[in-house]
Amino acid sequence: MSAPWLGVDLGDARVGLALSDPELTFAHPAGNVVVQGDSFLALESVIDIIEQESVGKVVVGLPLLLDGTSGRSGRKASRWVNALKNRMSALMNEGSLNLSSIPQIQLLDERLTTVSAHRQLRDAKVSGREHRPFVDQQSAVVLLQSALDSRRTIKE
């Protein structure tokens, strides 16, 4: 049994979250953090989940352009990851974060995860109008499941 992993899908309105099971087999939705246009507002909530769930790895979506290059959103995701690391480090130094170490944080190409999330919600008979509150956390599930699956493929 391992420490669960956390998937993070950065959005402008919401940051979607997903957690793995301790066996690192399946990803499941873990909710959204409403950020009203500033994903950096989710940092404290994400840190709380990392601490509460004893997360061993964080997988953050990297929104690359279709040609594989990093645009404005990709650079913002990199800044967000750095802010997460810096904030956790500061909290650990002041003794207010109960972790033995900062978990590994990985940026992972998230191209087309939102498309997959919408498809999965449609397949689950969630009407198009009702997708909005679920699509960010479902995108985090798709992202995290991809990381879990590639981990298993590498091990095999």
Protein backbone atom coordinates (compact mmCIF):
# COMPACT_ATOMS: atom_id res chain seq x y z
CA MET A 1 0.00 0.00 0.00
CA SER A 2 1.27 3.45 -0.95
CA ALA A 3 0.35 7.02 -0.18
CA PRO A 4 -2.45 8.17 -2.50
CA TRP A 5 -1.78 10.52 -5.38
CA LEU A 6 -3.62 13.79 -6.01
CA GLY A 7 -4.60 15.01 -9.48
CA VAL A 8 -5.09 18.74 -10.03
CA ASP A 9 -6.80 20.32 -13.04
CA LEU A 10 -6.25 24.09 -12.99
CA GLY A 11 -9.23 26.05 -14.29
CA ASP A 12 -10.24 29.68 -14.30
CA ALA A 13 -13.50 29.17 -12.42
CA ARG A 14 -12.68 25.96 -10.54
CA VAL A 15 -9.68 23.79 -9.76
CA GLY A 16 -10.70 20.15 -10.12
CA LEU A 17 -9.26 17.53 -7.77
CA ALA A 18 -8.98 13.75 -7.91
CA LEU A 19 -7.47 11.22 -5.51
CA SER A 20 -6.18 7.74 -6.13
CA ASP A 21 -6.81 4.72 -3.99
CA PRO A 22 -3.86 3.69 -1.75
CA GLU A 23 -2.99 0.87 -4.19
CA LEU A 24 -2.50 3.50 -6.95
CA THR A 25 -4.94 1.72 -9.25
CA PHE A 26 -7.97 4.00 -9.65
CA ALA A 27 -8.58 7.74 -9.62
CA HIS A 28 -11.84 9.13 -8.26
CA PRO A 29 -13.27 12.68 -8.04
CA ALA A 30 -12.33 14.65 -4.92
CA GLY A 31 -14.27 17.84 -5.61
CA ASN A 32 -13.59 21.34 -6.86
CA VAL A 33 -12.16 24.48 -5.35
CA VAL A 34 -14.00 27.56 -6.63
CA VAL A 35 -11.37 30.16 -7.58
CA GLN A 36 -13.28 32.83 -9.52
CA GLY A 37 -10.57 33.49 -12.09
CA ASP A 38 -7.44 32.94 -9.96
CA SER A 39 -6.27 29.34 -9.59
CA PHE A 40 -3.67 30.50 -7.04
CA LEU A 41 -6.57 30.88 -4.58
CA ALA A 42 -6.72 27.06 -4.46
CA LEU A 43 -3.21 26.63 -3.00
CA GLU A 44 -4.29 26.45 0.66
CA SER A 45 -7.13 24.01 -0.08
CA VAL A 46 -4.79 21.77 -2.08
CA ILE A 47 -2.22 21.84 0.73
CA ASP A 48 -4.97 20.89 3.21
CA ILE A 49 -5.86 17.84 1.11
CA ILE A 50 -2.18 16.87 0.73
CA GLU A 51 -1.83 16.96 4.51
CA GLN A 52 -5.18 15.29 5.36
CA GLU A 53 -4.78 12.47 2.85
CA SER A 54 -0.99 12.04 3.31
CA VAL A 55 -0.55 12.45 -0.45
CA GLY A 56 2.63 10.94 -1.86
CA LYS A 57 2.57 12.58 -5.29
CA VAL A 58 0.74 15.46 -6.92
CA VAL A 59 0.01 15.39 -10.67
CA VAL A 60 -0.84 18.81 -12.09
CA GLY A 61 -2.23 19.25 -15.58
CA LEU A 62 0.07 21.05 -18.01
CA PRO A 63 -2.04 22.66 -20.72
CA LEU A 64 0.25 22.43 -23.74
CA LEU A 65 -0.69 23.78 -27.14
CA LEU A 66 -1.65 21.18 -29.74
CA ASP A 67 1.86 21.44 -31.26
CA GLY A 68 3.31 20.41 -27.87
CA THR A 69 4.72 23.79 -26.89
CA SER A 70 3.95 25.62 -23.68
CA GLY A 71 1.84 28.74 -24.09
CA ARG A 72 0.54 31.22 -21.55
CA SER A 73 -1.55 28.63 -19.69
CA GLY A 74 1.39 26.21 -19.54
CA ARG A 75 3.63 28.87 -18.03
CA LYS A 76 0.89 29.69 -15.51
CA ALA A 77 0.70 26.00 -14.50
CA SER A 78 4.48 25.97 -13.96
CA ARG A 79 4.21 29.09 -11.78
CA TRP A 80 1.36 27.47 -9.84
CA VAL A 81 3.49 24.37 -9.12
CA ASN A 82 6.37 26.58 -7.93
CA ALA A 83 3.97 28.54 -5.70
CA LEU A 84 2.66 25.24 -4.24
CA LYS A 85 6.19 24.03 -3.46
CA ASN A 86 7.19 27.39 -1.96
CA ARG A 87 4.05 27.64 0.19
CA MET A 88 4.44 24.07 1.51
CA SER A 89 8.10 24.71 2.25
CA ALA A 90 7.26 27.90 4.15
CA LEU A 91 4.54 26.14 6.16
CA MET A 92 6.90 23.26 7.00
CA ASN A 93 9.60 25.71 8.13
CA GLU A 94 7.20 27.44 10.50
CA GLY A 95 5.97 24.08 11.80
CA SER A 96 2.36 24.48 10.73
CA LEU A 97 2.34 21.74 8.10
CA ASN A 98 2.35 18.17 9.37
CA LEU A 99 4.34 16.46 6.60
CA SER A 100 7.70 14.73 6.76
CA SER A 101 8.54 16.02 3.26
CA ILE A 102 6.99 17.79 0.31
CA PRO A 103 5.46 15.20 -2.03
CA GLN A 104 6.78 14.83 -5.55
CA ILE A 105 4.95 17.22 -7.88
CA GLN A 106 4.71 16.37 -11.56
CA LEU A 107 3.38 18.42 -14.46
CA LEU A 108 1.66 16.14 -16.96
CA ASP A 109 0.43 16.98 -20.46
CA GLU A 110 -3.32 17.45 -20.17
CA ARG A 111 -4.17 18.02 -23.82
CA LEU A 112 -7.64 16.67 -24.54
CA THR A 113 -8.43 15.71 -20.91
CA THR A 114 -11.39 18.12 -20.93
CA VAL A 115 -12.66 16.52 -24.14
CA SER A 116 -12.37 13.07 -22.50
CA ALA A 117 -14.08 14.35 -19.34
CA HIS A 118 -17.03 15.75 -21.32
CA ARG A 119 -17.32 12.44 -23.21
CA GLN A 120 -17.32 10.44 -19.96
CA LEU A 121 -19.96 12.70 -18.43
CA ARG A 122 -22.09 12.37 -21.56
CA ASP A 123 -21.67 8.57 -21.44
CA ALA A 124 -22.80 8.70 -17.79
CA LYS A 125 -25.99 10.45 -18.98
CA VAL A 126 -25.12 13.79 -17.36
CA SER A 127 -26.82 16.41 -19.53
CA GLY A 128 -24.64 19.01 -21.25
CA ARG A 129 -25.98 21.84 -19.07
CA GLU A 130 -24.95 19.93 -15.94
CA HIS A 131 -21.34 19.26 -17.05
CA ARG A 132 -19.89 22.53 -15.77
CA PRO A 133 -19.73 21.68 -12.03
CA PHE A 134 -18.28 18.24 -12.77
CA VAL A 135 -15.95 18.70 -15.73
CA ASP A 136 -12.97 20.09 -13.77
CA GLN A 137 -12.87 17.26 -11.26
CA GLN A 138 -13.54 14.71 -14.02
CA SER A 139 -10.60 16.23 -15.97
CA ALA A 140 -8.49 15.75 -12.83
CA VAL A 141 -9.64 12.10 -12.74
CA VAL A 142 -8.65 11.58 -16.41
CA LEU A 143 -5.26 13.23 -15.76
CA LEU A 144 -4.54 11.24 -12.61
CA GLN A 145 -5.73 7.96 -14.13
CA SER A 146 -3.35 8.55 -17.04
CA ALA A 147 -0.46 9.01 -14.58
CA LEU A 148 -1.46 5.87 -12.66
CA ASP A 149 -1.78 3.83 -15.85
CA SER A 150 1.61 4.97 -17.16
CA ARG A 151 3.16 4.06 -13.78
CA ARG A 152 1.78 0.52 -14.12
CA THR A 153 2.96 0.25 -17.73
CA ILE A 154 6.48 1.25 -16.72
CA LYS A 155 6.50 -1.34 -13.90
CA GLU A 156 5.34 -4.20 -16.18
